[in-house]
């Protein structure tokens, strides 16, 4: 793609108070219902094709609606491909291949003529950088961006594929093929229409006998009321363009000879046909001589009512379009629409009463702030299994162990009274404590609140490596000394660094459980726990979640048995350290008492 709308700033439009959104060739807008994703799509279209906004389009009636966009990738080759007059109109405003435009409507219902289109000029004096309505700028923009294609929500699918309007997919398709149809069949159709006009027209040269009989019979009756008036029944004949523009879709199933309206199909079938037509429209437009335009394709929830395989087909089709002269911006609730390659460009949309619709930082904008060696961690975090959780949640819980993955959601719901999903939490496996810092860093620069749950050994090894604790921390040093004292008597093997190592009799994790049972170590462990809380990290003070729960083993049988016991048991009696587990759950949901 040679050029695209790379950024859009929207002010006072519907739910959007003021926000800047970065756009790419394939941009998923991800957020909960009513977050304002559709408003972003509409604002993009309004920037490029002005219409008069009404009262409901203004967030604050006392302020104007302003939408500003930056177009990147305007090369000399592109400028040389458009009309010289268009090139002259925009060349002087282009800086480093970019053009900035701004559209403003002051009050609701204002006339289209009063809606300003401004262009940023780097050569203008300070305070007057925006030049209003430069001559020819609208036509020049049309040369770069043809009419955007906006596909609304599912309730519009039937109309979009069955009613021929300039704004519908079927209308656009007919608009693409009407030229060849007129060339090939125009004369033939005109002859037929002229014949029909002669028969049906009030002044037709071959007016039908039935119509003349009707005229005579009615005029005899009118004559008694108005002697000087005659009437003729007139049946207008459509013009050539009207004939071609009345096209619609008929559905044929099981080789039926009689077609049905698309309204007879279910929503899934309607949406499938709609997406197929969009794909065909794209292919037709790619065959046009002008390959230097970029068509914005703005779609609300393209996956709606489709089964998973069909969603994959739609995704692949839209991604193909994004490399073939289309810029695709769409809202979605499906992780299938967003592959790991698309994560960097996904825009997480949220809305609050105070901020209105806003975005979280994209991974693409966050990458410069992430350590260079975090690439593999990004891939792990946003694998297909995790992406749906991360992208569609408000808060992230990172947990190392498989027991947390299996049992923590059940414990969370039992203690908090609502599931993690209702709290908008996602529970993500870190793939080892060595990933804790990098995982948190990736998510936090994306403005995704994150908390981590780790075993006790993290507090003495990885916490120091990651910089959460100092090696000379008094509590760390104290626990180090306790290990020296208890190692030999408890069968603990210490590594050269003085911390437990795996041996034939005990794992390092089991050695830290032994430490947790030492009464003199517990105040120091508690102090380390509190220090890590300041970094958003929960440390299992008794060694691991298994120790707190009172279970032995990490396998499906142990987890299933405990889950079944939870259904019929009083949790404070079932869980060895109920208060410690409850403290963790309450900390996750932000209980101020913890």
XYZ file of C-alpha atoms in Angstrom:
594
model
C 0.000 0.000 0.000
C 1.451 3.331 -1.050
C -0.360 5.579 1.430
C -2.762 5.314 4.329
C -4.513 7.240 7.068
C -1.905 6.667 9.777
C -3.415 8.626 12.644
C -6.711 10.234 13.513
C -7.508 12.642 16.325
C -11.177 12.925 17.272
C -12.660 15.632 19.483
C -16.208 15.986 20.829
C -17.672 13.331 18.515
C -20.328 11.204 20.193
C -18.652 9.278 23.046
C -15.149 10.519 22.170
C -14.067 13.567 24.157
C -10.551 13.844 22.741
C -8.313 10.978 21.685
C -5.685 10.072 19.112
C -5.840 6.661 17.413
C -2.985 5.123 15.443
C -4.082 3.229 12.358
C -2.356 0.682 10.155
C -3.240 -1.151 6.945
C -5.135 -3.719 9.068
C -6.371 -2.240 12.340
C -8.504 -4.221 14.799
C -10.443 -2.075 17.280
C -11.018 -4.222 20.369
C -13.278 -3.323 23.243
C -16.457 -4.095 25.116
C -19.916 -3.308 23.780
C -20.741 0.397 23.832
C -17.081 1.384 24.199
C -17.301 3.631 21.123
C -15.601 1.524 18.443
C -18.288 2.280 15.852
C -17.927 5.984 16.574
C -14.275 5.802 15.556
C -15.256 4.231 12.225
C -17.883 6.893 11.575
C -15.466 9.696 12.434
C -12.918 8.335 9.973
C -15.498 8.356 7.202
C -16.649 11.864 8.113
C -13.118 13.189 7.871
C -12.880 12.059 4.259
C -16.517 12.584 3.200
C -18.265 15.456 4.901
C -21.911 15.313 5.887
C -23.826 17.518 8.276
C -23.602 16.159 11.820
C -26.677 16.357 14.033
C -27.301 16.851 17.751
C -26.594 13.211 18.671
C -23.175 13.442 17.004
C -21.964 16.139 19.418
C -20.725 15.097 22.852
C -20.923 18.695 24.088
C -23.266 20.991 22.164
C -21.200 24.023 23.173
C -18.074 22.723 21.440
C -17.304 21.943 17.787
C -16.654 18.484 16.416
C -13.080 18.307 15.139
C -11.513 15.332 13.377
C -7.881 15.561 12.352
C -5.993 13.001 10.287
C -2.444 12.375 9.135
C -1.913 10.685 5.790
C 1.476 8.989 5.425
C 3.256 7.496 2.434
C 2.602 10.216 -0.152
C 5.489 9.684 -2.553
C 6.551 11.544 -5.681
C 5.449 8.519 -7.666
C 1.979 8.772 -6.170
C 1.757 12.509 -6.853
C 2.821 11.994 -10.457
C 0.042 9.446 -10.934
C -2.821 11.857 -10.169
C -4.052 14.791 -12.217
C -1.639 17.741 -12.339
C -4.275 20.023 -10.820
C -4.675 17.675 -7.850
C -0.927 17.427 -7.455
C -0.605 21.205 -7.341
C -3.371 21.414 -4.716
C -1.635 19.234 -2.150
C 2.102 19.203 -2.963
C 2.899 22.362 -1.024
C 1.333 20.925 2.134
C 3.261 17.653 2.158
C 6.108 17.318 4.648
C 8.264 14.169 4.619
C 5.593 12.274 2.734
C 2.798 13.237 5.147
C -0.295 15.407 4.802
C -2.339 16.612 7.772
C -5.997 17.510 7.332
C -8.690 18.641 9.742
C -12.460 18.847 9.415
C -14.560 20.991 11.754
C -18.292 21.465 12.284
C -19.202 24.209 14.737
C -22.846 23.436 15.525
C -25.285 20.571 14.950
C -27.235 20.664 11.691
C -24.911 23.182 10.053
C -24.965 23.243 6.256
C -22.380 21.149 4.443
C -20.987 24.322 2.873
C -20.078 25.690 6.314
C -18.152 22.585 7.388
C -14.485 23.531 7.181
C -11.722 21.390 5.758
C -8.294 22.636 6.755
C -4.782 21.568 5.802
C -1.693 21.967 7.958
C 0.972 24.177 6.402
C 4.484 24.091 7.816
C 5.251 27.349 6.018
C 2.455 29.341 7.660
C 3.125 31.750 10.488
C 2.743 30.588 14.069
C -0.891 30.439 15.130
C -2.219 30.143 11.583
C -0.763 26.789 10.535
C -4.144 25.472 9.447
C -5.215 26.752 6.032
C -8.978 26.671 5.440
C -10.469 25.031 2.334
C -7.499 25.333 -0.052
C -8.613 25.337 -3.670
C -9.020 21.858 -5.058
C -8.127 20.057 -1.840
C -11.355 18.012 -1.710
C -10.850 16.734 -5.258
C -7.209 15.977 -4.521
C -8.231 13.938 -1.466
C -10.783 12.092 -3.571
C -7.962 11.139 -5.901
C -6.052 9.604 -2.979
C -9.027 8.084 -1.139
C -12.131 7.022 -3.103
C -15.486 6.800 -1.325
C -14.912 4.802 1.902
C -16.866 1.571 2.237
C -18.556 1.377 5.630
C -20.273 -1.853 6.612
C -22.424 -1.463 9.671
C -23.590 -3.904 12.306
C -25.414 -7.139 11.572
C -28.858 -5.596 11.481
C -27.806 -3.757 8.321
C -26.587 -6.836 6.435
C -29.888 -7.578 4.706
C -30.215 -4.033 3.373
C -26.534 -3.853 2.498
C -26.716 -6.826 0.129
C -30.254 -6.446 -1.186
C -30.982 -2.740 -1.692
C -29.167 -0.833 -4.381
C -27.963 2.441 -2.917
C -24.709 4.311 -3.348
C -23.873 3.467 0.255
C -24.542 -0.305 0.115
C -22.224 -3.092 -0.976
C -24.603 -4.312 -3.686
C -24.978 -0.713 -4.873
C -21.226 -0.326 -5.131
C -20.966 -3.617 -6.989
C -23.593 -2.536 -9.476
C -21.778 0.770 -9.818
C -18.658 -1.149 -10.819
C -20.364 -3.224 -13.521
C -22.927 -0.758 -14.857
C -20.441 0.749 -17.294
C -19.689 -2.512 -19.140
C -23.392 -3.432 -19.024
C -24.382 -0.174 -20.668
C -21.702 -0.539 -23.314
C -22.683 -4.101 -24.147
C -26.465 -3.948 -23.825
C -27.352 -0.240 -23.690
C -28.716 0.084 -27.206
C -30.695 -3.140 -26.918
C -32.223 -2.146 -23.606
C -33.049 1.344 -24.874
C -34.999 -0.139 -27.763
C -37.010 -2.256 -25.352
C -37.607 0.722 -23.065
C -38.717 2.869 -26.002
C -41.188 0.168 -27.006
C -42.458 -0.042 -23.458
C -42.715 3.729 -23.269
C -44.805 3.770 -26.441
C -47.222 1.322 -24.830
C -47.387 2.653 -21.272
C -46.716 6.396 -21.604
C -49.721 8.761 -21.550
C -48.565 10.096 -24.903
C -47.169 6.812 -26.197
C -47.375 6.190 -29.906
C -48.598 2.605 -29.368
C -50.598 3.139 -26.221
C -52.138 -0.099 -24.920
C -55.829 -0.638 -25.718
C -56.536 -1.419 -22.054
C -55.135 1.954 -21.043
C -57.158 3.777 -23.697
C -60.306 1.995 -22.526
C -59.566 3.043 -18.968
C -59.054 6.674 -20.064
C -62.370 6.709 -21.970
C -64.405 5.128 -19.172
C -63.064 7.417 -16.467
C -63.311 10.577 -18.583
C -67.000 9.894 -19.217
C -67.537 10.062 -15.480
C -65.311 13.111 -14.995
C -67.150 14.945 -17.765
C -70.232 15.248 -15.587
C -68.172 17.095 -12.979
C -65.584 18.972 -15.037
C -66.507 19.021 -18.755
C -63.214 20.570 -19.838
C -60.853 18.085 -18.122
C -59.551 14.771 -19.413
C -57.125 12.368 -17.770
C -54.826 9.613 -18.979
C -53.297 6.872 -16.862
C -49.537 7.293 -17.095
C -47.178 4.438 -16.314
C -43.633 5.893 -16.313
C -40.900 3.874 -17.958
C -37.570 3.743 -16.074
C -34.467 5.304 -17.531
C -31.586 3.072 -18.528
C -29.558 3.710 -15.336
C -32.591 2.992 -13.163
C -32.956 -0.426 -14.747
C -29.375 -1.383 -14.007
C -29.463 0.150 -10.532
C -32.467 -1.887 -9.379
C -30.324 -4.973 -8.989
C -30.665 -7.060 -5.855
C -29.754 -10.523 -4.582
C -31.900 -13.640 -4.976
C -31.161 -16.828 -3.057
C -31.400 -20.300 -4.627
C -31.072 -23.356 -2.411
C -30.935 -27.023 -3.343
C -31.232 -26.221 -7.047
C -34.651 -24.600 -6.541
C -35.903 -22.879 -9.666
C -37.536 -20.032 -7.752
C -35.340 -17.548 -5.936
C -36.024 -16.089 -2.492
C -35.173 -12.775 -0.867
C -32.086 -12.696 1.324
C -34.346 -11.825 4.272
C -35.421 -15.477 4.303
C -31.939 -16.542 5.414
C -30.479 -16.549 8.907
C -28.073 -13.882 10.123
C -25.025 -16.075 9.585
C -25.878 -16.740 5.935
C -26.640 -13.045 5.362
C -23.308 -12.036 6.843
C -21.463 -14.668 4.787
C -22.983 -13.370 1.570
C -22.155 -9.818 2.588
C -18.500 -10.695 3.169
C -18.332 -12.599 -0.134
C -19.668 -9.551 -1.977
C -17.102 -7.336 -0.300
C -14.385 -9.702 -1.435
C -15.700 -9.665 -4.988
C -15.962 -5.883 -4.914
C -12.330 -5.746 -3.883
C -11.292 -7.938 -6.794
C -13.222 -5.805 -9.252
C -11.674 -2.619 -7.960
C -8.188 -4.100 -8.109
C -8.693 -4.628 -11.845
C -9.194 -0.919 -12.393
C -6.438 0.997 -14.142
C -5.760 3.242 -11.139
C -3.903 1.186 -8.538
C -2.652 4.238 -6.630
C -5.709 4.914 -4.525
C -6.366 3.593 -1.040
C -9.940 2.645 -0.220
C -10.880 2.676 3.444
C -12.925 -0.369 4.398
C -14.639 0.309 7.741
C -16.466 -2.697 9.204
C -18.363 -3.305 12.423
C -17.827 -6.830 13.756
C -17.212 -8.726 10.501
C -17.205 -11.996 12.449
C -20.727 -11.636 13.818
C -22.871 -14.795 13.450
C -20.123 -16.692 11.608
C -18.662 -20.024 12.719
C -14.919 -20.137 13.541
C -13.813 -21.425 10.142
C -15.811 -18.735 8.363
C -14.273 -16.109 10.638
C -10.824 -17.276 9.568
C -11.836 -16.938 5.911
C -13.129 -13.409 6.526
C -9.944 -12.477 8.391
C -7.698 -13.804 5.644
C -9.770 -11.997 2.990
C -9.601 -8.695 4.833
C -5.877 -9.083 5.442
C -5.402 -9.751 1.725
C -7.339 -6.572 0.954
C -5.069 -4.632 3.300
C -2.180 -5.389 0.953
C -4.124 -4.683 -2.233
C -5.065 -1.026 -2.081
C -7.400 -1.171 0.908
C -6.941 0.080 4.443
C -9.055 -2.106 6.716
C -10.251 -0.765 10.072
C -12.741 -2.928 11.949
C -14.246 -3.482 15.366
C -14.215 -7.015 16.716
C -15.001 -9.219 19.696
C -13.226 -12.249 18.252
C -9.631 -13.244 18.925
C -9.743 -15.229 15.666
C -9.770 -11.913 13.790
C -6.447 -10.975 15.408
C -3.418 -13.192 14.786
C -0.116 -12.813 16.608
C 1.125 -10.787 13.629
C -1.684 -8.277 14.180
C -1.233 -7.746 17.913
C 1.125 -4.797 17.486
C -1.492 -2.847 15.516
C -4.525 -3.804 17.620
C -6.083 -0.809 19.380
C -7.696 -1.534 22.745
C -10.741 0.712 23.129
C -12.196 1.523 26.529
C -14.761 4.014 27.875
C -15.376 5.641 31.233
C -17.719 8.409 32.266
C -14.824 10.780 32.947
C -12.674 10.038 29.894
C -15.272 8.978 27.361
C -13.962 6.643 24.673
C -10.194 6.293 24.831
C -7.457 3.861 23.837
C -4.799 1.973 25.676
C -1.271 2.087 24.284
C -0.744 -0.232 21.329
C 2.035 -2.782 21.421
C 3.565 -1.028 18.414
C 3.880 2.231 20.300
C 5.077 0.381 23.389
C 7.860 -1.602 21.708
C 10.445 1.233 21.883
C 10.036 1.177 25.669
C 10.492 -2.582 25.996
C 13.833 -4.307 26.421
C 15.303 -5.541 23.147
C 15.399 -9.157 24.326
C 11.677 -9.218 25.154
C 10.597 -10.259 21.659
C 10.145 -13.907 22.595
C 8.109 -12.916 25.627
C 5.790 -10.856 23.453
C 5.239 -13.909 21.270
C 4.452 -16.045 24.305
C 2.102 -13.518 25.845
C 0.167 -12.999 22.652
C -0.021 -16.559 21.429
C -3.479 -17.495 20.166
C -4.322 -19.178 23.474
C -3.590 -15.994 25.422
C -4.538 -13.237 22.992
C -8.277 -13.563 23.531
C -7.750 -13.263 27.272
C -5.363 -10.318 27.164
C -6.995 -8.251 24.448
C -10.503 -8.596 25.825
C -9.736 -8.011 29.511
C -9.226 -4.975 31.691
C -6.636 -6.442 34.079
C -4.079 -9.215 33.824
C -3.002 -11.820 36.391
C 0.301 -13.533 35.613
C 0.866 -16.859 37.337
C 3.754 -19.278 37.025
C 2.300 -22.595 38.157
C -0.165 -24.994 36.605
C -2.042 -25.281 39.900
C -2.845 -21.574 39.717
C -4.097 -22.045 36.162
C -6.345 -24.923 37.210
C -7.625 -23.870 40.616
C -7.210 -20.110 41.007
C -10.271 -19.258 38.850
C -12.430 -21.536 41.048
C -10.954 -20.098 44.228
C -11.417 -16.571 42.903
C -15.110 -17.101 42.179
C -15.757 -18.898 45.473
C -14.107 -16.194 47.582
C -14.862 -13.056 45.560
C -18.403 -14.088 44.668
C -17.882 -13.374 40.964
C -15.776 -15.026 38.311
C -12.557 -13.575 36.941
C -14.430 -12.896 33.718
C -17.003 -10.734 35.469
C -14.144 -8.855 37.124
C -12.643 -8.506 33.610
C -9.463 -10.295 34.678
C -7.375 -12.548 32.447
C -5.244 -15.289 34.007
C -2.115 -15.801 31.910
C 0.664 -18.354 32.278
C 4.111 -16.774 32.351
C 5.974 -19.857 31.218
C 8.354 -19.617 34.185
C 9.258 -16.971 36.739
C 12.140 -15.786 34.572
C 9.449 -14.189 32.391
C 7.804 -12.210 35.182
C 9.552 -8.882 34.733
C 9.429 -8.918 30.927
C 5.790 -9.971 30.883
C 4.821 -7.230 33.302
C 6.862 -4.716 31.347
C 5.191 -5.589 28.052
C 1.699 -5.340 29.531
C 2.282 -2.239 31.616
C 3.590 -0.178 28.698
C 0.353 -1.158 26.953
C -1.482 0.395 29.920
C -2.859 -2.994 30.997
C -2.844 -3.205 34.811
C -0.967 -6.375 35.735
C -0.371 -8.371 38.895
C 1.822 -11.444 39.287
C 1.667 -14.453 41.603
C 4.939 -16.256 42.337
C 6.362 -18.992 44.522
C 8.613 -18.238 47.467
C 11.861 -19.010 45.629
C 11.176 -16.057 43.289
C 11.673 -13.645 46.187
C 15.264 -14.715 46.707
C 16.512 -15.431 43.213
C 14.522 -13.888 40.354
C 13.375 -10.871 42.347
C 17.040 -9.937 42.803
C 17.926 -10.639 39.164
C 14.965 -8.528 37.994
C 15.835 -5.651 40.289
C 12.753 -5.863 42.501
C 14.975 -6.514 45.547
C 18.557 -5.676 46.358
C 20.993 -8.524 46.964
C 22.035 -6.832 50.202
C 18.450 -6.451 51.402
C 18.515 -7.200 55.137
C 15.638 -9.671 54.957
C 17.182 -11.496 52.001
C 20.514 -11.708 53.812
C 18.786 -12.991 56.957
C 17.085 -15.810 55.062
C 20.357 -16.611 53.347
C 21.944 -17.105 56.774
C 19.058 -19.288 57.961
C 19.610 -21.600 54.992
C 23.236 -21.942 56.053
C 22.058 -23.016 59.493
C 19.350 -25.524 58.471
C 20.694 -26.985 55.236
C 22.615 -29.988 56.541
C 20.026 -31.021 59.117
C 17.195 -30.892 56.564
C 18.952 -32.529 53.629
C 19.096 -29.291 51.652
C 21.813 -28.921 49.029
C 23.047 -25.378 48.583
C 24.462 -24.076 45.304
C 27.563 -21.875 45.084
C 25.394 -18.783 45.448
C 24.155 -20.087 48.791
C 20.588 -20.771 47.668
C 19.027 -24.255 47.463
C 19.763 -26.456 44.454
C 17.949 -29.552 43.271
C 19.272 -32.776 44.773
C 18.309 -36.426 44.899
C 16.406 -35.864 48.123
C 14.737 -32.511 47.578
C 13.933 -29.919 44.931
C 14.857 -26.284 45.372
C 11.161 -25.383 45.667
C 10.732 -27.932 48.473
C 13.731 -26.447 50.252
C 12.012 -23.031 50.309
C 8.959 -24.670 51.881
C 11.296 -25.878 54.648
C 12.506 -22.276 55.046
C 8.917 -21.036 55.304
C 8.342 -23.404 58.234
C 11.207 -21.853 60.223
C 9.639 -19.514 62.742
C 12.609 -17.141 62.704
C 12.415 -16.874 58.894
C 8.743 -15.954 58.772
C 9.073 -12.244 59.726
C 11.690 -11.815 56.993
C 9.527 -13.643 54.434
C 6.604 -11.421 55.399
C 8.766 -8.323 54.921
C 9.899 -9.528 51.479
C 6.258 -10.266 50.626
C 5.301 -6.685 51.478
C 8.166 -5.256 49.414
C 7.139 -7.261 46.360
C 3.525 -6.135 46.742
C 4.773 -2.629 45.946
C 5.793 -4.001 42.524
C 2.456 -5.738 41.952
C 3.792 -9.192 42.866
C 2.148 -11.627 45.293
C 4.583 -14.036 46.973
C 3.261 -17.297 48.379
C 4.728 -17.005 51.862
C 4.412 -20.717 52.654
C 6.340 -21.666 49.516
C 3.676 -22.303 46.871
C -0.084 -22.314 46.356
C -0.105 -26.084 46.945
C 1.242 -25.555 50.460
C -1.362 -22.896 51.231
C -4.156 -25.118 49.892
C -2.845 -28.202 51.687
C -2.596 -30.412 48.609
C 0.254 -32.673 47.546
C 1.136 -33.095 43.902
C 0.653 -31.212 40.664
C -1.462 -33.345 38.351
C -4.967 -33.537 36.930
C -6.153 -36.051 39.515
C -5.098 -33.844 42.434
C -6.675 -30.737 40.869
C -9.919 -32.513 39.973
C -10.214 -33.999 43.463
C -9.723 -30.605 45.117
C -12.190 -28.936 42.742
C -14.833 -31.537 43.619
C -14.223 -31.049 47.342
C -14.728 -27.293 46.894
C -18.306 -27.942 45.763
C -19.309 -29.656 48.970
C -16.926 -28.295 51.603
C -16.750 -25.243 53.778
C -13.656 -23.548 52.354
C -12.077 -22.364 55.636
C -12.131 -26.016 56.734
C -10.890 -27.363 53.392
C -8.038 -24.927 52.718
C -5.028 -25.199 55.008
C -4.295 -21.456 54.957
C -7.670 -20.038 54.001
C -6.804 -16.534 55.210
C -3.643 -16.434 53.115
C -5.499 -17.551 49.972
C -8.356 -15.137 50.656
C -5.833 -12.338 51.162
C -4.422 -13.076 47.707
C -7.874 -12.993 46.067
C -8.802 -9.772 47.835
C -5.485 -8.224 46.806
C -6.194 -9.118 43.187
C -9.544 -7.361 43.234
C -8.097 -4.348 45.045
C -9.536 -4.839 48.517
C -8.239 -1.855 50.505
C -8.063 -3.925 53.655
C -5.135 -5.902 52.289
